[in-house]
Every structure is written in C-alpha cells, then in structure tokens.
Short mmCIF file of C-alpha atoms and ligand atoms in Angstrom, two decimals:
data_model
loop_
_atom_site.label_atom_id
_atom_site.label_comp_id
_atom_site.label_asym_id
_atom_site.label_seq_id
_atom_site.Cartn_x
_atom_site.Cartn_y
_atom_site.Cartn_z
CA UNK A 814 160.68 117.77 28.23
CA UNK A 815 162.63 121.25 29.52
CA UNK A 816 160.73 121.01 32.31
CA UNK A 817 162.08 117.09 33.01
CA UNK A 818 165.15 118.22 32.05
CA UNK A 819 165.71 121.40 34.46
CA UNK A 820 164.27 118.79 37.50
CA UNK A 821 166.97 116.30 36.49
CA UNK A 822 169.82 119.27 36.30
CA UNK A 823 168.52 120.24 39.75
CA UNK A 824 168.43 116.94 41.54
CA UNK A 825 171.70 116.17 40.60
CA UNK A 826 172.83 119.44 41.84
CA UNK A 827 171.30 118.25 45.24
CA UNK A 828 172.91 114.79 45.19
CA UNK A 829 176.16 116.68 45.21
CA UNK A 830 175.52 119.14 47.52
CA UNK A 831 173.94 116.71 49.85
CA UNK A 832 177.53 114.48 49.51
CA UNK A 833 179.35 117.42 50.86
CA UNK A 834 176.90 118.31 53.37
CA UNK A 835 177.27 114.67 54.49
CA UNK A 836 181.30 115.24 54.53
CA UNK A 837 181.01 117.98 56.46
CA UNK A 838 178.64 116.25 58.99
CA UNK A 839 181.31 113.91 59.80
CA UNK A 840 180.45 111.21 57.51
CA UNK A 841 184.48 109.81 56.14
CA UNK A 842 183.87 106.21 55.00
CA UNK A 843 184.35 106.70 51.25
CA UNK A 844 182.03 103.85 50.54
CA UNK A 845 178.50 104.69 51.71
CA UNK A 846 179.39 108.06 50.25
CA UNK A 847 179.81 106.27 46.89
CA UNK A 848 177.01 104.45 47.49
CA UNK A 849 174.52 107.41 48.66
CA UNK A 850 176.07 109.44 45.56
CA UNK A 851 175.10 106.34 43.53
CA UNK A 852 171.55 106.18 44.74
CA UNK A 853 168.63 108.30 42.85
CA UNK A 854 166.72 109.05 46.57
CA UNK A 855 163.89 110.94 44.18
CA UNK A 856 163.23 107.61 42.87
CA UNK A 857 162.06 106.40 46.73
CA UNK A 858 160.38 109.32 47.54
CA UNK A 859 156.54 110.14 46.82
CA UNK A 860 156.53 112.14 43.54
CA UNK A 861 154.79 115.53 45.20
CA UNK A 862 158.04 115.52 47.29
CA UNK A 863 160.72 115.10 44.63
CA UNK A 864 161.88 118.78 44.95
CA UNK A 865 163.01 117.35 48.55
CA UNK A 866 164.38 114.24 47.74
CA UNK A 867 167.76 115.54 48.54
CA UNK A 868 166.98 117.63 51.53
CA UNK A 869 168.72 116.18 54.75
CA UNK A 870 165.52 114.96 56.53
CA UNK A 871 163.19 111.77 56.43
CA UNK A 872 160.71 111.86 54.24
CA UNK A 873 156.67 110.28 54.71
CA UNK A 874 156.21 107.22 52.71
CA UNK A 875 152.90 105.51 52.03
CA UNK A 876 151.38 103.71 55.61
CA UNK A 877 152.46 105.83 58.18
CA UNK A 878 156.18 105.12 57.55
CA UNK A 879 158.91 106.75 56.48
CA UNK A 880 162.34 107.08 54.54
CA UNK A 881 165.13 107.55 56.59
CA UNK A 882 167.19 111.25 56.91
CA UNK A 883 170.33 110.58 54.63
CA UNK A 884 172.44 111.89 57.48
CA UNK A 885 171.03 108.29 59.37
CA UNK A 886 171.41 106.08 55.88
CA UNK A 887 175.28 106.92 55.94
CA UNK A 888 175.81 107.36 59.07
CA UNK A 889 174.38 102.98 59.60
CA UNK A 890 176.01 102.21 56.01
CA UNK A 891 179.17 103.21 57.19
CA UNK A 892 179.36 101.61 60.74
CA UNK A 893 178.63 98.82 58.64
CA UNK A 894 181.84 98.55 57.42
CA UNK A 895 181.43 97.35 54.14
CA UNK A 896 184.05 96.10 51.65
CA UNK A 897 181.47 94.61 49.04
CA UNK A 898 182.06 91.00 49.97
CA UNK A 899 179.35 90.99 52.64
CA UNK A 900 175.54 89.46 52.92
CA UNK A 901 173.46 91.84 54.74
CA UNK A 902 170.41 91.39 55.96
CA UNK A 903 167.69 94.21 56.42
CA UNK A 904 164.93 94.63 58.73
CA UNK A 905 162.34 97.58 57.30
CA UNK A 906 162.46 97.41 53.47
CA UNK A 907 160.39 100.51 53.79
CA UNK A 908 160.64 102.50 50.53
CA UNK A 909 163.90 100.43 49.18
CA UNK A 910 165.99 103.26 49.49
CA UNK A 911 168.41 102.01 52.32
CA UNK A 912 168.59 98.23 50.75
CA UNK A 913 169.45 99.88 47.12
CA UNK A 914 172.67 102.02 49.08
CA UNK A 915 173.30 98.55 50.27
CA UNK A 916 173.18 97.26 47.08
CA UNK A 917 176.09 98.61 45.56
CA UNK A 918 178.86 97.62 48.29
CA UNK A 919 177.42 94.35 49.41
CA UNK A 920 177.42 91.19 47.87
CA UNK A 921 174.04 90.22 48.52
CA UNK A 922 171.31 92.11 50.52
CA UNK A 923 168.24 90.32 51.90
CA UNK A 924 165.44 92.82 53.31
CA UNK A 925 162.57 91.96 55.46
CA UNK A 926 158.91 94.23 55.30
CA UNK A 927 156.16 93.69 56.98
CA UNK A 928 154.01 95.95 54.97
CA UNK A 929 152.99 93.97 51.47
CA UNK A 930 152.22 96.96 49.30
CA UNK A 931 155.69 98.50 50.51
CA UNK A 932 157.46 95.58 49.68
CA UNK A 933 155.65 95.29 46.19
CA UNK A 934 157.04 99.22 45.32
CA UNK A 935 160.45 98.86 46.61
CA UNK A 936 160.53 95.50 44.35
CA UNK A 937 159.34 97.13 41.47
CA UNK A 938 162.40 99.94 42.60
CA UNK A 939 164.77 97.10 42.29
CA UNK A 940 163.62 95.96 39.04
CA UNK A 941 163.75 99.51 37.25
CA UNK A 942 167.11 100.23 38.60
CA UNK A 943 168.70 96.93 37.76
CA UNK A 944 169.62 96.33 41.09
CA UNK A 945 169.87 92.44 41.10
CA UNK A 946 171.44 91.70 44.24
CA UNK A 947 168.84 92.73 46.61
CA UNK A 948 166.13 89.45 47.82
CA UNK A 949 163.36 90.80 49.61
CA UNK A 950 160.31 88.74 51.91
CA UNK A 951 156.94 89.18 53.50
CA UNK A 952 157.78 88.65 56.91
CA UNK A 953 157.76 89.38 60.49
CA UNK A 954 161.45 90.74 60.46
CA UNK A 955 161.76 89.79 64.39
CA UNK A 956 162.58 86.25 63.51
CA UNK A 957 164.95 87.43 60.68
CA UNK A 958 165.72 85.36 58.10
CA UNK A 959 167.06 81.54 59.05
CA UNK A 960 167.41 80.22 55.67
CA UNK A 961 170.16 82.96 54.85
CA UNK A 962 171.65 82.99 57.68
CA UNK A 963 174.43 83.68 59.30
CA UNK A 964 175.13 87.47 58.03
CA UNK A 965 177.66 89.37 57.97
CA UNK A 966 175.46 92.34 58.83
CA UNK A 967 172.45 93.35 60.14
CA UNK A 968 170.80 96.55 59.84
CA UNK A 969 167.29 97.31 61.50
CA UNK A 970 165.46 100.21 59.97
CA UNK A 971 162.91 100.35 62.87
CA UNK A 972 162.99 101.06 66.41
CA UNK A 973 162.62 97.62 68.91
CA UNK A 974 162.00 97.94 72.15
CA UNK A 975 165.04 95.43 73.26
CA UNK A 976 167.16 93.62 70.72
CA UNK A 977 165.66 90.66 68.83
CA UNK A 978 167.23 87.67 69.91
CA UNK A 979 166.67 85.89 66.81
CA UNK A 980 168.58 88.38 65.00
CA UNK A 981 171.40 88.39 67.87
CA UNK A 982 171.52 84.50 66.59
CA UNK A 983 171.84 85.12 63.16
CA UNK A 984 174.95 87.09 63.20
CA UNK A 985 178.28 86.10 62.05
CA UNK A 986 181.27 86.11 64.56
CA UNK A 987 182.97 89.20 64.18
CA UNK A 988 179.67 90.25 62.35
CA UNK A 989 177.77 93.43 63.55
CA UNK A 990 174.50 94.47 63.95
CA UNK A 991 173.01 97.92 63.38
CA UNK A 992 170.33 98.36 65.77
CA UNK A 993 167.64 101.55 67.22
CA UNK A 994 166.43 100.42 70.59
CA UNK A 995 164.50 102.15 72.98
CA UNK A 996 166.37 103.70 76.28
CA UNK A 997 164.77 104.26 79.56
CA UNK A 998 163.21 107.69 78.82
CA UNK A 999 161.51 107.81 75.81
CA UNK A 1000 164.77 108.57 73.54
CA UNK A 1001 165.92 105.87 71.00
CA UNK A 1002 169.66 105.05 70.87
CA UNK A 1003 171.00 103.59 67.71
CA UNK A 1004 173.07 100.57 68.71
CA UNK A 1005 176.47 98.57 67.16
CA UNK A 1006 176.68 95.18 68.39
CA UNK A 1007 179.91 93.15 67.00
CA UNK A 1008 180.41 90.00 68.62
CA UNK A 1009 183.86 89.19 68.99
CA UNK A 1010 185.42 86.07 67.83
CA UNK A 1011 184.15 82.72 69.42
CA UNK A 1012 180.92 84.48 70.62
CA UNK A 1013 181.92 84.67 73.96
CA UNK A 1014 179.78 88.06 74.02
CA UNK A 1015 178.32 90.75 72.41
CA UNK A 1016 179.90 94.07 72.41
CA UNK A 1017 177.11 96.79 72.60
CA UNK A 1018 178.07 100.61 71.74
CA UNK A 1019 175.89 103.50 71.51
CA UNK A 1020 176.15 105.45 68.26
CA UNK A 1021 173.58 108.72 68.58
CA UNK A 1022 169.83 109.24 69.76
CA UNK A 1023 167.66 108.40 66.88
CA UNK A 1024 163.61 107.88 65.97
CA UNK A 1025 162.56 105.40 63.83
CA UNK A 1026 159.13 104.27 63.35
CA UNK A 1027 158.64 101.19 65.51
CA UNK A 1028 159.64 97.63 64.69
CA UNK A 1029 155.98 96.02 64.83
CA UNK A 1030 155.17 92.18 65.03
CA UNK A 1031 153.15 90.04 62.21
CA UNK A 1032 152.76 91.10 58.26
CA UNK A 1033 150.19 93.82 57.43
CA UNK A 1034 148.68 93.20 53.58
CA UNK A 1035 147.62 96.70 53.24
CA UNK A 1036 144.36 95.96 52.31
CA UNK A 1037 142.83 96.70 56.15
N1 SAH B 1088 164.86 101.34 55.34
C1 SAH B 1088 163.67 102.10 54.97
C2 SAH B 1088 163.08 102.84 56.16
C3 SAH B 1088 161.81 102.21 56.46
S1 SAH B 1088 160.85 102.76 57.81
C4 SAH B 1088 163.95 103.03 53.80
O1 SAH B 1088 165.10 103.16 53.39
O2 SAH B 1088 162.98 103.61 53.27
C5 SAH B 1088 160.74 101.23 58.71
C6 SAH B 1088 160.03 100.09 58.02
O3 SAH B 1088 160.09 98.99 58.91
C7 SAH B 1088 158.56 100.33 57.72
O4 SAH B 1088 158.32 100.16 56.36
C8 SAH B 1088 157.85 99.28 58.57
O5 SAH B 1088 156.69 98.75 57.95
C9 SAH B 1088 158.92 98.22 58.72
N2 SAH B 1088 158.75 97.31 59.84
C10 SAH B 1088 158.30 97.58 61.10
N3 SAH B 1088 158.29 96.46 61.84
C11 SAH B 1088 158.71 95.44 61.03
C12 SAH B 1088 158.90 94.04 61.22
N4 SAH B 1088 158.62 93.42 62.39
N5 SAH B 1088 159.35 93.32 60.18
C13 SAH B 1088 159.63 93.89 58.99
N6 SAH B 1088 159.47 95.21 58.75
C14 SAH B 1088 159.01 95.98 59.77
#
C-alpha cells in the first residue's frame, strides 16, 4: 500500500512538472493544458513503463504502435481550438490516451482503430475513467465516419501518405483538420487544414515535422 502510495505521490509530481515543461515549450492554450493535467497518461501506458508515463516522449503500446509524445498531444489539442461545444472525430484510437484529453473539452468525441484488441483496452479505459462522451468503431479510419458526420474537428493520429479525401468531406465549414502527411523526403509534416466559409477551398498550413506510425488500410483483429 506505501509502495502504491509513494508511485501515486510521484506521478502526480510528474503531471505537474510535465504541465510546466509543456508551458515552457510554447504550449499557451489554457485548455489542452487543463485537459492534459486532467488526464492520468499512466493509465494508457503499459504498466512496466509507468515510472515514464510522464516523461516527454512516446511511449510503445501493444502491436507495434505507439502513444503519442505529450509535447505532440497538446501541441494537436490546442490547434484544435476547442471551446467544449465541438464533435471531434479521431483517426488512431491507439491506447485512448489522445481521445480521453479530447474528452474533457469536446462535446462528443468519435475515434476510429483499426486494431480490435486496441480498441477493446482503450474502451475498457473509457469505462474505468467515466469518460462517457467518447464513441469508438472498428474501422478503416480512411473513410471516416459518415453517419456522424460533418465534424467540427478532425484529428489523425497516424501518418497518411496524402490527405484522405473522405475525411476532407467530412469536415465542417470553418472546421479544421489535424493532419501528419508525408513530404517529399522522407520527413512527416503535421498539417492544419480549415476550410473557410462556403468551402470554396481548403487552407493547408504546416505546423512542425512529426513521425507517427502510418495510417494503414482495412481492420486488423489481432488474432493473426
Ligand atoms: N492517438 C493514439 C496514438 C495512436 S498510434 C494515442 O493517444 O495513444 C496510431 C494508431 O492509428 C494505431 O493504433 C494504429 O493502429 C491506428 N491506425 C493506423 N491506420 C489506421 C486506420 N486506417 N484506421 C484507424 N486506425 C488506424
């Protein structure tokens, strides 16, 4: 029980200094700070790599994938813009950890995973956490999610090698997209993509050079 208790003291420790650390990294918008300060990351993480749960770097999950640096989770949570009023839809459930930050300034966030036994932890996640506004599928996230849609956000958690037009579609106007595509040399640029009011067009920004595991087509039921 001391022992539980001295790894709780510490992580929250963490969780506080990682905030700052986040701060001082440039990081302003006070609500995917909330968010990322109201998120237990050692909860996402496998247990032998608790001790790191707050550690500024991304993290091996099970099936070759991983959770993403926290530096990256606020840094796409607040070009997001959030004011809590928003349905988000994510690509790359992953470990949950990114959909739960989500959770707390978004009205509803829907998250796509291609992975089932992924999908089944980061539910279970959910569950234990109370977090009731997150709706998660077994899907190819490439097509995103047409019954939901439009959104007023999209985040993709994976890299794609050109942006998914069906996604593009399912955007709100004045909605934007959060997006890691692949440039012309073997870098990944993380993308914003707000299209302005009528949809006349897209505007496309780049944000930073990123790597994300890639964005893969058809479902995967682990059991291969
Ligand atoms: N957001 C996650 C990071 C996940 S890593 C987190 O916070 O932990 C990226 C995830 O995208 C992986 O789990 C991978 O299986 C998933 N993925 C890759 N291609 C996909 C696709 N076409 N549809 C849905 N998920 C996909």
């Amino acid at each position: 029980m001391i022992e539980t208790d001295n790894i709780n003291q510490y992580l929250m420790e963490q969780r506080a200094r990682l905030i700052m650390l986040l701060r001082g990294m440039g990081i302003r918008d006070k609500s995917a700070l909330a968010a990322i300060e109201h998120t237990p990351r050692e909860a996402f993480v496998p247990a032998a790599l608790r001790q790191h749960a707050y550690d500024n770097v991304s993290l091996p999950i099970r099936y070759g994938q991983t959770i993403s640096q926290p530096f990256i989770v606020a840094l796409m949570t607040a070009h997001l813009s959030l004011t809590g009023k928003e349905r988000v839809l994510e690509i790359g459930t992953g470990s949950g950890y990114q959909a739960a930050v989500l959770s707390h300034i978004s009205r509803r966030v829907y998250t796509i995973e291609r992975i089932r036994p992924l999908l089944v932890e980061a539910d279970r996640l959910f569950k234990q956490l109370k977090i009731t506004n997150v709706t998660s599928r077994l899907a190819d996230g490439r097509f995103g999610w047409p019954e939901a849609a439009p959104f007023d956000r999209i985040i993709v958690t994976c890299g794609a090698s050109e942006i998914p037009l069906h996604l593009l579609e399912q955007i709100k106007d004045d909605g934007i997209m959060i997006i890691p595509v692949d440039g012309d040399s073997g870098e990944q640029k993380l993308k914003k993509i707000t299209w302005n009011a009528g949809r006349s067009e897209a505007v496309i920004k780049d944000i930073i050079d990123v790597r994300f595991v890639p964005l893969l087509s058809d479902i995967d039921n682990g059991d291969g």
